[in-house]
PDB file of C-alpha atoms in Angstrom:
ATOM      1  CA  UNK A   1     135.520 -47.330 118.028  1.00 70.00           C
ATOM      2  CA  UNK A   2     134.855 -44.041 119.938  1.00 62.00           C
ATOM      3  CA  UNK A   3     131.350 -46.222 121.134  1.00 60.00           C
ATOM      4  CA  UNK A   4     133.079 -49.037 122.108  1.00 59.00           C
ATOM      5  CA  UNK A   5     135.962 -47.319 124.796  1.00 54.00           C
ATOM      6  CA  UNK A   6     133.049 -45.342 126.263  1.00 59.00           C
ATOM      7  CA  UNK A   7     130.782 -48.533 126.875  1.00 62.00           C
ATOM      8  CA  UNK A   8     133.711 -49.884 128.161  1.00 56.00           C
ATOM      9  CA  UNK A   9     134.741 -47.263 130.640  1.00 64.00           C
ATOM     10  CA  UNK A  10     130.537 -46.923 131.793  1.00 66.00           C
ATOM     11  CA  UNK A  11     130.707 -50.547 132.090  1.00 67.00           C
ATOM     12  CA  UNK A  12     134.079 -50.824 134.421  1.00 77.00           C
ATOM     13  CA  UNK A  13     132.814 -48.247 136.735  1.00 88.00           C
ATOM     14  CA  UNK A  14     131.670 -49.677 140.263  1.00 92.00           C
ATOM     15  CA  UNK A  15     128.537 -49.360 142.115  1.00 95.00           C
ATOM     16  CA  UNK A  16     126.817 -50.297 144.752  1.00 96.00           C
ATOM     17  CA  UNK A  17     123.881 -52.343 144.418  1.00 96.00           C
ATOM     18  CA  UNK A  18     121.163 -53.352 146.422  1.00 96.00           C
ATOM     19  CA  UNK A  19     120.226 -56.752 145.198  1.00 96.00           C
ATOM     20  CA  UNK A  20     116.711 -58.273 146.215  1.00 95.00           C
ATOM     21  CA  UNK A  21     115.501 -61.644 145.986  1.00 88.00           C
ATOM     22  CA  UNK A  22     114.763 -62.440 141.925  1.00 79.00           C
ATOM     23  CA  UNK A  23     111.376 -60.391 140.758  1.00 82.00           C
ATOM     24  CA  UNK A  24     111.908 -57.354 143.097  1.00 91.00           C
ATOM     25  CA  UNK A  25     112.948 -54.159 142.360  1.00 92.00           C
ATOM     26  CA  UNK A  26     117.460 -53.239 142.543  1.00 95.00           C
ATOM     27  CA  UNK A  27     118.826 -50.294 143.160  1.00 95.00           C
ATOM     28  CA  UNK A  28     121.606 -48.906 141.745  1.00 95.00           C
ATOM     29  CA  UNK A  29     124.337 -46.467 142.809  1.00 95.00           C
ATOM     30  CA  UNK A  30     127.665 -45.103 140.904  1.00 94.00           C
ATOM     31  CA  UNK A  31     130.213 -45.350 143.875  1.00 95.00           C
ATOM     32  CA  UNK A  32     134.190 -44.536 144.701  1.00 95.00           C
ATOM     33  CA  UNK A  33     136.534 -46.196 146.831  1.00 96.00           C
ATOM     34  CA  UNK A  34     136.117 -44.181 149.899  1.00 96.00           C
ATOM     35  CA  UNK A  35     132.666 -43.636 149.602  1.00 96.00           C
ATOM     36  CA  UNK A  36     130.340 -44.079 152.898  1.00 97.00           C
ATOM     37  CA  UNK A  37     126.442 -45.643 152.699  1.00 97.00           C
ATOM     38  CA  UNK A  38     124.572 -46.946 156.052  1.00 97.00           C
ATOM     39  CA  UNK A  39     121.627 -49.084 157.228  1.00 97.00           C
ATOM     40  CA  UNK A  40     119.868 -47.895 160.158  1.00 95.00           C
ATOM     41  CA  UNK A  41     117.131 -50.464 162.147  1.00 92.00           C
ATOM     42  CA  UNK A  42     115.408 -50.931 164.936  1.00 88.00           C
ATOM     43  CA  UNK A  43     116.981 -53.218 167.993  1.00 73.00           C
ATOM     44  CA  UNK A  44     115.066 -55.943 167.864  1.00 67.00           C
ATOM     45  CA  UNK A  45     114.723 -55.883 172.247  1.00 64.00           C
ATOM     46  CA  UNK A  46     116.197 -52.677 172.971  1.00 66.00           C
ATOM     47  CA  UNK A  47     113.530 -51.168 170.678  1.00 75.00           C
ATOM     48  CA  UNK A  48     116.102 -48.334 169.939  1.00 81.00           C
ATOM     49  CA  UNK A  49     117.874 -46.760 166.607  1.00 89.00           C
ATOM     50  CA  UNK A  50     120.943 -48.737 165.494  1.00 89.00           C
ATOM     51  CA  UNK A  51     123.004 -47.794 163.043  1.00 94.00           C
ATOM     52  CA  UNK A  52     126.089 -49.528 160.726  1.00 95.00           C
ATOM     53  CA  UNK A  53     128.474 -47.376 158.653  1.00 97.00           C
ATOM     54  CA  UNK A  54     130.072 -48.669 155.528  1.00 98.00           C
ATOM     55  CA  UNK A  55     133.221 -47.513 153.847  1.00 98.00           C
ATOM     56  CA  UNK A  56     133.365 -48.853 149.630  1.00 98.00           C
ATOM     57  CA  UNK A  57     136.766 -50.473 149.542  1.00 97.00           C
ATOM     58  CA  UNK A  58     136.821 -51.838 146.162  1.00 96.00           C
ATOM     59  CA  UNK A  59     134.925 -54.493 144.130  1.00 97.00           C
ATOM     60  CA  UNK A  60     133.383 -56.860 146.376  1.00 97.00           C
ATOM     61  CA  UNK A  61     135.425 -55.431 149.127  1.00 97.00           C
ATOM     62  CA  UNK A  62     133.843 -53.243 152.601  1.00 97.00           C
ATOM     63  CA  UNK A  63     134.564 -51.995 155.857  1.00 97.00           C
ATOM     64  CA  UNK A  64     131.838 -51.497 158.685  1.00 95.00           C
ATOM     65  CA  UNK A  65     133.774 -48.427 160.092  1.00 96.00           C
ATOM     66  CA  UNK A  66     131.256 -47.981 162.762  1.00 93.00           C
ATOM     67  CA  UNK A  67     127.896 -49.089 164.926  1.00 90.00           C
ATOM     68  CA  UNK A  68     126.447 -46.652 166.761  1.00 89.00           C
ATOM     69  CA  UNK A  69     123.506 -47.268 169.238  1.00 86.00           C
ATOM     70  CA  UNK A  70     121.516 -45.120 172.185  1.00 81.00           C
ATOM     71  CA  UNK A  71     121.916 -47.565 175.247  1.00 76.00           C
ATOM     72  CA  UNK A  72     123.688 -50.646 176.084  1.00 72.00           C
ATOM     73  CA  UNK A  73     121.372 -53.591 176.287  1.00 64.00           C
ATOM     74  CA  UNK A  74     120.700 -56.734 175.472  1.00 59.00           C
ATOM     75  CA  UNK A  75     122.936 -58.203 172.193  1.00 60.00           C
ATOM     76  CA  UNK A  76     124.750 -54.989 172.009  1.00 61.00           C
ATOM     77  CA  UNK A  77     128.839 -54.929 171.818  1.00 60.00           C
ATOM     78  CA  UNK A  78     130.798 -54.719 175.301  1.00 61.00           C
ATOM     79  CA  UNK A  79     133.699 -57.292 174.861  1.00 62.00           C
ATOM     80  CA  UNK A  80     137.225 -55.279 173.828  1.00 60.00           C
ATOM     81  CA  UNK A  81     137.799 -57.346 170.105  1.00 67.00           C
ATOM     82  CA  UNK A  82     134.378 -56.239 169.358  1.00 68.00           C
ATOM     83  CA  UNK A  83     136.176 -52.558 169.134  1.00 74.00           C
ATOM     84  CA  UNK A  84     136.287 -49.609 170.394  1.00 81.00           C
ATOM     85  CA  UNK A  85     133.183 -48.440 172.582  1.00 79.00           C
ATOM     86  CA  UNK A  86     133.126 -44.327 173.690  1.00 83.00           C
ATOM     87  CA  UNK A  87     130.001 -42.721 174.945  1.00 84.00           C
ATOM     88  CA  UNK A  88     129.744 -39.598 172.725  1.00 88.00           C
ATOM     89  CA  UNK A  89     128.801 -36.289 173.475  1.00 92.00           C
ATOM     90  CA  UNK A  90     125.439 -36.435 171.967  1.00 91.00           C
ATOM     91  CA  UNK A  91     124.423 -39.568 174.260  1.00 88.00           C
ATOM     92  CA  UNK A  92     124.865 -42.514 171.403  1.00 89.00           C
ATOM     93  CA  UNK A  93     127.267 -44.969 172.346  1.00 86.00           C
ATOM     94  CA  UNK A  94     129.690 -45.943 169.217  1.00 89.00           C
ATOM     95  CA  UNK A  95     131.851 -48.826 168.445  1.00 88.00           C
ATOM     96  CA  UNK A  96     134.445 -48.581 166.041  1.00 90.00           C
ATOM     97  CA  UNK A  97     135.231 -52.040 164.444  1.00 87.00           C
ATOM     98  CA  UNK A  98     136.462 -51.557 161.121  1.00 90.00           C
ATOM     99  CA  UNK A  99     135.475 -55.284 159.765  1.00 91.00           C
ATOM    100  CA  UNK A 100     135.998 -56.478 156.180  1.00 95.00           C
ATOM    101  CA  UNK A 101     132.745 -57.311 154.573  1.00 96.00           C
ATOM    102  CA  UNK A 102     132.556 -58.452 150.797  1.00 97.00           C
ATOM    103  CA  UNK A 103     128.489 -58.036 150.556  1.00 97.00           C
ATOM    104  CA  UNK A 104     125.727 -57.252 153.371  1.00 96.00           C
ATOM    105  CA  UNK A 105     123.417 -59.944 153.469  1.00 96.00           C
ATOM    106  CA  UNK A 106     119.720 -58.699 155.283  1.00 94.00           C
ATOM    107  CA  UNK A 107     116.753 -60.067 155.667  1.00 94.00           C
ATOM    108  CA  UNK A 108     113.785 -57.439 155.965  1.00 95.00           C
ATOM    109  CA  UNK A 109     111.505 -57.245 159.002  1.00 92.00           C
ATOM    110  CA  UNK A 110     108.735 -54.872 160.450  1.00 90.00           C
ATOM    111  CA  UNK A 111     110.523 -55.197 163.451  1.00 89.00           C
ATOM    112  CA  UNK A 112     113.640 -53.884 162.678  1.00 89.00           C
ATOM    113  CA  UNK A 113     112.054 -51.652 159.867  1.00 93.00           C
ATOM    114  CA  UNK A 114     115.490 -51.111 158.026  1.00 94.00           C
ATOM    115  CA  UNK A 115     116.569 -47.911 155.999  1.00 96.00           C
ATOM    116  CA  UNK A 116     119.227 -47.755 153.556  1.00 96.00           C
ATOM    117  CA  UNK A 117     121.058 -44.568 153.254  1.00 96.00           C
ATOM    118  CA  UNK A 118     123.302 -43.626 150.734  1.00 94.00           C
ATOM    119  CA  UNK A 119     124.191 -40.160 149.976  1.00 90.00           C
ATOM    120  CA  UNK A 120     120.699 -37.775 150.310  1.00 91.00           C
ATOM    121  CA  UNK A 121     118.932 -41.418 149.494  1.00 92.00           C
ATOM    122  CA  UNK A 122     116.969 -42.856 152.029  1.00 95.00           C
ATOM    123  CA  UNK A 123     115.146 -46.166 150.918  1.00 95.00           C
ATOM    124  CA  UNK A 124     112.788 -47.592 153.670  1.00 96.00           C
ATOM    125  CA  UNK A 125     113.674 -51.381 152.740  1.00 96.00           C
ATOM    126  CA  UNK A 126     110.331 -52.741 154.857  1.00 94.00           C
ATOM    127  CA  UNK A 127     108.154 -50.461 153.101  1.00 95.00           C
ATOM    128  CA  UNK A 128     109.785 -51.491 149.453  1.00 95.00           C
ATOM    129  CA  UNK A 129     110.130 -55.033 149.802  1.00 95.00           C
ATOM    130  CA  UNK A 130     107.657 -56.126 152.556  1.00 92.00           C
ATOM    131  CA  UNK A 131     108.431 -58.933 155.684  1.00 93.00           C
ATOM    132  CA  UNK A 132     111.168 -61.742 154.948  1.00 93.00           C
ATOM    133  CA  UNK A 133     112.509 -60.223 151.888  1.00 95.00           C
ATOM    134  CA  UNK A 134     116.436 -61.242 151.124  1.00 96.00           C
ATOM    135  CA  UNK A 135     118.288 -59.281 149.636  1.00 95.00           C
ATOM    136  CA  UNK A 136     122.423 -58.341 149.378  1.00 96.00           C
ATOM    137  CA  UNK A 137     123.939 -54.966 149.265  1.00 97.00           C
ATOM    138  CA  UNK A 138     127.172 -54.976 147.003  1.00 97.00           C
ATOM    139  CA  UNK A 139     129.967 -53.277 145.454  1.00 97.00           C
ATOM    140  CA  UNK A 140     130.605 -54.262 141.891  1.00 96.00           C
ATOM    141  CA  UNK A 141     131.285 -53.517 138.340  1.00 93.00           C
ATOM    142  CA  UNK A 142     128.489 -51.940 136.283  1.00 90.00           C
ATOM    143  CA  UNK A 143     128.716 -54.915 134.075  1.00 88.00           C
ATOM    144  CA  UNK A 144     128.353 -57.264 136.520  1.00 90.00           C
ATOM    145  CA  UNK A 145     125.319 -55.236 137.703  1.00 90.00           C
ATOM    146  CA  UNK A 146     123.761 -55.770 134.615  1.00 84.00           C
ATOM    147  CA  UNK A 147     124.710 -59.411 134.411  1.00 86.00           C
ATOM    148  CA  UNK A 148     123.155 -60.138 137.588  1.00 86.00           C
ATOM    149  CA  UNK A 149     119.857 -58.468 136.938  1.00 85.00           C
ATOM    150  CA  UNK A 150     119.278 -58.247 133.131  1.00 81.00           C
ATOM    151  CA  UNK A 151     120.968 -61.569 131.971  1.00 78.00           C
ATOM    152  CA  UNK A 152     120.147 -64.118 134.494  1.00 67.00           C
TER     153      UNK A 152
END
């Protein structure tokens, strides 16, 4: 019996996931609402660091809090709804935005060489999963971690 509530508490516990195309490698992550994780990339034209900030909600729930950037350029926000733009003291321009996300799709490129950081990890996605990988970053249940890559 004792087995049983413990499984289920593990099992009920949420995560965030990093879900690759079928036959590649997850990673796996015990998270808290309120929790942050980022990606940071190259601009594809500006050829400079961008950077997205994620707050967990809740199961399949997300807010990008924040983008932060080094110059405005090309494809970059500058229209008031997309949020907040300030020029910070350090010379990176943020926008605060605060959108609802239920997953992060991405699709990997050497061009925009994408890291995902998450507490003191820092997984180079390009290097990992190579050129044109998909893959979806998610907050879920344990269980339904398991479901989706052990029980397909």
């Amino acid at each position: 019996m004792l087995f049983c509530v413990c499984l289920h508490f593990y099992a009920t516990r949420m995560v965030l996931a990093v879900l690759p195309e079928e036959g590649k490698q997850p990673f796996v992550y015990s998270t808290h609402k309120g929790d942050t994780w980022h990606i940071s990339l190259t601009h594809s034209v500006e050829r400079t660091l961008w950077e997205e900030f994620f707050r967990v909600e809740g199961i399949d729930k997300m807010t990008m809090t924040h983008t932060t950037f080094e110059s405005l350029g090309w494809g970059f926000p500058y229209a008031p709804e997309d949020g907040k733009l300030t020029h910070r003291k350090d010379g990176r321009y943020e926008v605060v935005m605060n959108r609802p996300f239920t997953s992060v799709p991405l699709r990997i490129s050497v061009q925009a060489m994408q890291h995902f950081h998450h507490g003191k990890t820092d997984l180079d996605l390009c290097q990992i999963y190579g050129q044109g990988t998909k893959l979806d970053i998610k907050v879920m249940y344990r269980y339904q971690y398991w479901s989706a890559v052990y029980f397909k």
